[in-house]
Coordinates of C-alpha atoms in Angstrom, one line a residue:
Q9 CA -25.3 -2.6 24.6
R10 CA -22.7 -0.1 23.7
L11 CA -24.6 1.3 20.7
G12 CA -27.4 2.3 23.0
R13 CA -25.2 4.4 25.4
P14 CA -25.7 8.2 25.6
L15 CA -24.2 10.0 22.6
R16 CA -22.6 12.6 24.9
V17 CA -20.6 9.9 26.7
L18 CA -19.4 8.3 23.4
A19 CA -18.2 11.7 22.1
Q20 CA -16.3 12.4 25.3
H21 CA -14.6 9.0 25.1
A22 CA -13.4 9.6 21.5
G23 CA -12.2 13.1 22.4
R24 CA -10.2 11.8 25.4
H25 CA -8.4 9.2 23.2
H26 CA -7.3 11.9 20.7
R27 CA -6.1 14.3 23.4
L28 CA -4.0 11.6 25.2
F29 CA -2.3 10.3 22.1
T30 CA -1.5 13.8 20.9
A31 CA -0.2 14.8 24.4
A32 CA 2.2 11.8 24.3
A33 CA 3.4 12.7 20.8
A34 CA 3.9 16.4 21.6
S35 CA 6.3 15.5 24.4
S36 CA 8.6 13.3 22.3
R37 CA 11.9 14.5 21.1
L38 CA 12.0 14.5 17.3
P39 CA 15.3 14.4 15.3
S40 CA 15.3 16.9 12.4
A41 CA 15.3 14.3 9.6
V42 CA 12.3 12.6 11.0
A43 CA 10.6 16.0 11.6
A44 CA 11.1 16.7 7.9
Q45 CA 9.5 13.4 6.9
L46 CA 6.6 13.9 9.3
A47 CA 5.9 17.4 7.8
Q48 CA 5.1 15.6 4.5
V49 CA 2.4 13.3 5.9
V50 CA -0.6 15.6 5.9
P51 CA 0.1 17.2 2.5
M52 CA 0.7 13.8 1.0
M53 CA -2.6 12.5 2.5
K54 CA -4.6 15.4 1.0
E55 CA -3.0 14.7 -2.4
V56 CA -3.8 11.0 -2.2
L57 CA -7.4 11.8 -1.2
H58 CA -7.9 14.3 -4.1
T59 CA -11.2 13.7 -5.9
D60 CA -13.4 15.8 -8.2
N61 CA -16.4 15.0 -6.1
D62 CA -16.6 18.0 -3.8
L63 CA -18.7 16.5 -1.0
L64 CA -16.5 13.3 -0.9
R65 CA -13.4 15.4 -0.8
K66 CA -14.6 17.6 2.0
A67 CA -15.8 14.6 4.1
S68 CA -12.6 12.6 3.5
H69 CA -10.4 15.6 4.3
Y70 CA -12.4 16.5 7.4
Y71 CA -10.1 14.9 10.0
A72 CA -7.0 15.2 7.8
D73 CA -7.4 19.0 8.2
D74 CA -7.0 18.7 11.9
A75 CA -4.5 15.9 12.2
G76 CA -3.0 16.8 15.6
K77 CA 0.5 15.7 16.5
L78 CA 0.4 12.6 14.2
F79 CA 1.4 10.2 17.0
R80 CA 1.3 7.0 14.9
P81 CA 3.2 8.2 11.8
R82 CA 5.7 9.9 14.1
T83 CA 6.3 6.6 16.0
V84 CA 6.5 4.7 12.7
L85 CA 9.0 7.1 11.2
L86 CA 11.2 7.0 14.3
M87 CA 11.1 3.2 14.3
G88 CA 11.9 3.1 10.6
A89 CA 15.0 5.4 11.1
A90 CA 16.2 3.5 14.2
V91 CA 15.9 0.2 12.5
R92 CA 17.6 1.6 9.3
K93 CA 20.6 2.7 11.3
S94 CA 20.8 -0.7 13.0
C95 CA 20.7 -2.9 10.0
L96 CA 22.6 -1.0 7.3
P97 CA 25.5 -3.5 7.2
H98 CA 22.9 -6.3 6.9
A99 CA 21.0 -4.5 4.2
A100 CA 24.2 -3.7 2.2
A101 CA 25.2 -7.4 2.4
N102 CA 21.9 -8.5 1.0
S103 CA 21.6 -5.8 -1.8
I104 CA 18.6 -4.1 -0.2
S105 CA 17.3 -0.9 -1.8
S106 CA 19.2 2.4 -1.3
V107 CA 18.7 4.4 1.8
E108 CA 16.6 6.9 -0.1
E109 CA 14.3 4.2 -1.4
I110 CA 13.9 2.7 2.1
E111 CA 13.1 6.2 3.5
R112 CA 10.5 6.8 0.9
A113 CA 8.9 3.4 1.5
Q114 CA 8.8 4.1 5.3
L115 CA 7.2 7.5 4.7
V116 CA 4.5 5.8 2.6
I117 CA 3.9 3.3 5.5
A118 CA 3.6 6.2 7.9
L119 CA 1.2 7.9 5.6
V120 CA -0.9 4.7 5.2
T121 CA -0.9 4.3 9.0
E122 CA -2.4 7.7 9.5
M123 CA -5.0 7.2 6.7
M124 CA -6.1 3.8 8.2
H125 CA -6.4 5.6 11.6
V126 CA -8.5 8.4 10.0
A127 CA -10.7 5.9 8.2
S128 CA -11.3 4.1 11.6
L129 CA -12.2 7.4 13.2
V130 CA -14.8 8.1 10.5
H131 CA -16.4 4.7 10.8
D132 CA -16.3 4.7 14.6
D133 CA -18.1 8.0 14.7
V134 CA -20.9 6.6 12.6
I135 CA -21.2 3.5 14.6
D136 CA -21.1 5.4 17.9
Q137 CA -23.3 8.2 16.6
A138 CA -20.7 10.6 18.0
V139 CA -21.5 14.3 18.3
S140 CA -18.0 15.7 18.4
R141 CA -14.3 14.8 17.9
R142 CA -11.1 16.9 18.1
D143 CA -13.1 19.8 19.6
K144 CA -15.4 20.1 16.6
A145 CA -18.6 18.5 15.3
S146 CA -18.0 14.9 14.3
V147 CA -17.9 14.0 10.6
N148 CA -21.3 12.2 10.7
R149 CA -22.9 15.2 12.3
V150 CA -21.6 17.4 9.4
F151 CA -22.0 15.1 6.4
G152 CA -24.5 12.5 7.6
D153 CA -24.0 8.8 8.1
H154 CA -24.2 7.6 4.5
L155 CA -21.6 10.0 3.1
S156 CA -19.4 9.5 6.1
V157 CA -19.3 5.7 5.7
R158 CA -18.4 6.2 2.1
A159 CA -15.8 8.8 3.0
G160 CA -14.2 6.3 5.4
D161 CA -14.3 3.6 2.7
F162 CA -12.7 6.0 0.3
V163 CA -9.9 6.9 2.7
L164 CA -9.2 3.2 3.2
A165 CA -9.3 2.4 -0.5
R166 CA -6.9 5.2 -1.4
A167 CA -4.6 4.1 1.5
S168 CA -4.6 0.6 0.0
M169 CA -3.8 1.9 -3.4
K170 CA -0.9 3.9 -2.0
L171 CA 0.4 0.9 -0.1
A172 CA 0.2 -1.3 -3.2
S173 CA 2.4 1.2 -5.0
L174 CA 5.3 0.0 -2.9
K175 CA 5.1 -3.4 -4.6
N176 CA 6.2 -5.1 -1.4
I177 CA 3.8 -8.0 -0.8
R178 CA 5.0 -8.6 2.7
V179 CA 4.3 -5.0 3.8
V180 CA 0.9 -5.2 2.2
E181 CA 0.1 -8.4 4.1
I182 CA 1.2 -7.0 7.4
L183 CA -0.9 -3.8 7.1
A184 CA -3.9 -5.7 5.7
Q185 CA -4.0 -7.5 9.0
V186 CA -4.7 -4.2 10.8
V187 CA -8.1 -3.8 9.0
E188 CA -9.3 -7.2 10.1
D189 CA -8.0 -6.6 13.7
L190 CA -9.9 -3.3 13.9
V191 CA -13.2 -4.9 12.9
R192 CA -12.7 -7.9 15.2
G193 CA -11.8 -5.6 18.1
E194 CA -14.9 -3.5 17.6
L195 CA -17.1 -6.6 17.6
M196 CA -15.4 -7.9 20.8
Q197 CA -16.2 -4.7 22.5
L198 CA -19.9 -5.1 21.9
G199 CA -20.2 -7.9 24.4
A200 CA -18.8 -9.3 27.6
M201 CA -17.4 -12.8 28.2
Q202 CA -19.8 -14.9 30.2
D203 CA -17.0 -16.9 31.9
P204 CA -15.2 -14.7 34.5
S205 CA -12.0 -16.7 34.0
E206 CA -11.9 -15.6 30.4
Q207 CA -12.8 -12.0 30.8
F208 CA -9.2 -10.7 31.3
Q209 CA -7.8 -12.4 28.3
H210 CA -10.8 -11.1 26.3
Y211 CA -10.0 -7.6 27.5
L212 CA -6.3 -7.9 26.6
R213 CA -7.1 -9.3 23.2
K214 CA -9.6 -6.6 22.5
T215 CA -7.1 -4.0 23.6
F216 CA -4.5 -5.3 21.1
L217 CA -7.0 -5.5 18.2
K218 CA -8.6 -2.1 18.7
T219 CA -5.6 0.0 19.9
A220 CA -2.2 -1.7 19.6
S221 CA -2.5 -3.6 16.3
L222 CA -2.1 -0.5 14.1
L223 CA 1.0 0.7 15.8
A224 CA 2.5 -2.8 16.2
H225 CA 2.0 -3.8 12.5
S226 CA 3.0 -0.4 11.2
C227 CA 6.3 -0.5 13.1
H228 CA 6.8 -4.0 11.9
A229 CA 6.1 -3.0 8.3
A230 CA 8.7 -0.2 8.5
S231 CA 11.3 -2.7 9.6
V232 CA 10.4 -5.0 6.8
A233 CA 10.8 -2.1 4.3
A234 CA 14.3 -1.6 5.7
G235 CA 15.3 -5.2 4.9
A236 CA 15.8 -5.8 8.6
P237 CA 16.7 -9.3 9.9
Q238 CA 14.0 -11.1 11.9
E239 CA 15.2 -10.1 15.3
L240 CA 14.9 -6.4 14.4
Q241 CA 11.5 -7.0 12.9
D242 CA 10.4 -8.7 16.1
A243 CA 11.7 -5.7 18.1
A244 CA 9.7 -3.3 16.0
L245 CA 6.5 -5.3 16.3
N246 CA 6.9 -5.7 20.0
F247 CA 7.6 -2.1 20.7
G248 CA 4.4 -1.0 18.9
K249 CA 2.4 -3.8 20.6
H250 CA 3.5 -3.0 24.1
V251 CA 3.3 0.8 23.8
G252 CA -0.2 0.4 22.4
I253 CA -1.3 -1.8 25.2
C254 CA 0.3 0.4 27.9
F255 CA -1.5 3.4 26.4
Q256 CA -4.9 1.7 26.6
I257 CA -4.4 0.5 30.2
K258 CA -3.3 4.0 31.2
D259 CA -6.3 5.4 29.4
D260 CA -8.5 3.0 31.4
L261 CA -6.8 3.9 34.6
L262 CA -7.4 7.6 34.1
D263 CA -11.1 7.0 34.2
F264 CA -10.7 6.2 37.9
T265 CA -7.7 8.3 39.0
A266 CA -8.0 11.6 37.2
S267 CA -10.5 14.3 38.1
S268 CA -13.1 15.6 35.7
A269 CA -11.2 18.9 35.6
Q270 CA -7.9 17.1 34.7
L271 CA -9.6 15.1 31.9
G272 CA -11.8 17.9 30.7
K273 CA -14.7 15.4 30.7
E274 CA -17.2 13.7 33.0
A275 CA -15.8 10.9 35.1
H276 CA -16.7 7.2 34.8
V277 CA -17.0 7.3 31.0
D278 CA -15.8 3.7 30.5
L279 CA -18.4 2.4 33.0
K280 CA -21.1 4.4 31.3
L281 CA -20.1 2.9 28.0
G282 CA -20.5 -0.6 29.6
L283 CA -16.8 -1.4 29.4
A284 CA -15.1 -3.6 31.9
T285 CA -11.5 -2.4 31.8
A286 CA -8.4 -3.6 33.7
P287 CA -9.2 -1.9 37.0
V288 CA -12.7 -3.3 37.0
L289 CA -11.6 -6.8 36.1
F290 CA -8.9 -6.8 38.8
A291 CA -11.4 -5.5 41.3
S292 CA -13.9 -8.3 40.3
E293 CA -11.4 -10.8 41.7
E294 CA -12.0 -9.3 45.2
F295 CA -15.6 -8.3 44.9
K296 CA -17.8 -11.0 43.1
E297 CA -20.6 -8.5 43.2
L298 CA -19.1 -7.0 40.1
H299 CA -19.5 -10.1 37.9
P300 CA -23.2 -9.6 37.1
M301 CA -22.7 -5.9 36.5
I302 CA -20.0 -6.7 34.0
L303 CA -22.2 -9.2 32.2
R304 CA -25.1 -6.6 31.9
Q305 CA -22.6 -3.9 31.0
F306 CA -23.5 -1.7 34.0
C307 CA -26.8 -0.9 32.5
E308 CA -29.0 -1.0 35.6
E309 CA -29.6 2.1 37.8
G310 CA -26.8 2.4 40.4
D311 CA -24.4 0.0 38.6
V312 CA -21.9 2.7 37.5
D313 CA -21.7 4.3 41.0
R314 CA -21.5 1.0 42.8
A315 CA -18.9 -0.4 40.4
W316 CA -16.7 2.7 40.8
E317 CA -17.0 2.4 44.6
L318 CA -15.9 -1.2 44.5
V319 CA -13.0 -0.5 42.2
M320 CA -11.7 2.3 44.5
K321 CA -12.0 -0.1 47.5
S322 CA -10.0 -2.8 45.8
K323 CA -6.4 -3.2 44.5
G324 CA -7.7 -2.9 41.0
V325 CA -6.2 0.5 40.2
A326 CA -2.8 -0.4 41.7
R327 CA -2.7 -3.8 39.8
A328 CA -3.7 -2.1 36.5
Q329 CA -0.9 0.5 37.1
T330 CA 1.6 -2.4 37.6
L331 CA 0.3 -4.1 34.4
A332 CA 0.7 -0.9 32.4
Q333 CA 4.3 -0.5 33.7
E334 CA 5.0 -4.1 32.7
H335 CA 4.1 -3.3 29.1
C336 CA 6.1 -0.1 29.2
D337 CA 9.1 -2.0 30.4
K338 CA 8.6 -4.6 27.7
A339 CA 8.4 -1.8 25.1
L340 CA 11.7 -0.3 26.3
A341 CA 13.3 -3.8 26.5
S342 CA 12.4 -4.4 22.9
L343 CA 14.6 -1.4 21.8
S344 CA 17.7 -2.8 23.4
I345 CA 18.7 -4.6 20.2
L346 CA 18.7 -1.4 18.3
Q347 CA 21.9 0.7 17.9
P348 CA 22.0 3.8 20.1
S349 CA 20.7 6.8 18.1
E350 CA 18.6 9.9 18.4
E351 CA 15.6 7.9 17.1
R352 CA 16.0 5.1 19.6
S353 CA 16.1 7.7 22.4
A354 CA 13.0 9.4 21.0
L355 CA 11.2 6.0 21.0
E356 CA 12.2 5.4 24.6
H357 CA 10.8 8.9 25.5
I358 CA 7.5 8.1 23.8
A359 CA 7.1 4.9 25.9
R360 CA 7.9 6.6 29.1
S361 CA 5.6 9.6 28.3
V362 CA 2.7 7.3 27.6
M363 CA 3.3 5.7 31.0
S364 CA 3.8 8.8 33.0
R365 CA 1.0 11.1 31.7
E366 CA -1.7 12.2 34.0
R367 CA -4.4 13.3 31.4

């Protein structure tokens, strides 16, 4: 079981996820208007999280004080601006709110996106009993499990209140789905499918729920706030979905293709967590010996080393790379309906940088 894995491995896995997302964000080209909006996200988050309870304030601000490159709100703001520029004639014809009101709503969506992400980090660290995140002690190590759980709940509650202030029922519905998806994805990760024929669909579904849902639904919400027609809403949703899935598959690949020095962590982390990722599942089609290991989550002595050996002998890595590229291509294709703009170019760059990164 995942909850029984070594704490050191879990902490390394969390740290890698943060480093990779921030690396992708750092390399994207950011138009000045979006940069100005992005600069408001952390100060707004701290304002929204203000409370007279000193301990709760410190715990809920703990990851907000070290927010990295804000990959998710950055992407949401870029998508919001790109959609806005693509649907202004449509919006004007349908008496949609002013550009300033739309920008403000999209900024709130970006803020809520980051707050939902922060809340999920806090809860994940308690569940995983992590020891570190973002190169510092994890929130549960500093404040304890009980306060950390309440801090995560508090962040999510304040995010919900801020979202409700938009008075846009459709946007609220879209982002409420993310919370359910995160819970369902975490539960799916706790076990493996017994039927080998269903394992890959299980993996892809879990990948969407745990990683891609937040980005997909947040981009979708930003397009809805702009009063976009359905085809632009679909484009925004699909971009976030496919970038998120591409990211996770690349993350899974790096566990097999990058050296410990490149990753700044011990190799084989996913296998040690008991996770059967894309390279393993593809490899299992060639080496049936992997099936019982997958079902027991690589918990027996020698499982991790043998599984790694079989994956490297197989076409699993190459096939997973092809799959990641397919999702990158789908993300890029979804942008073709948008009008050319700095923001669209920046989104294209984000998708390509997620695909091409080596750490």
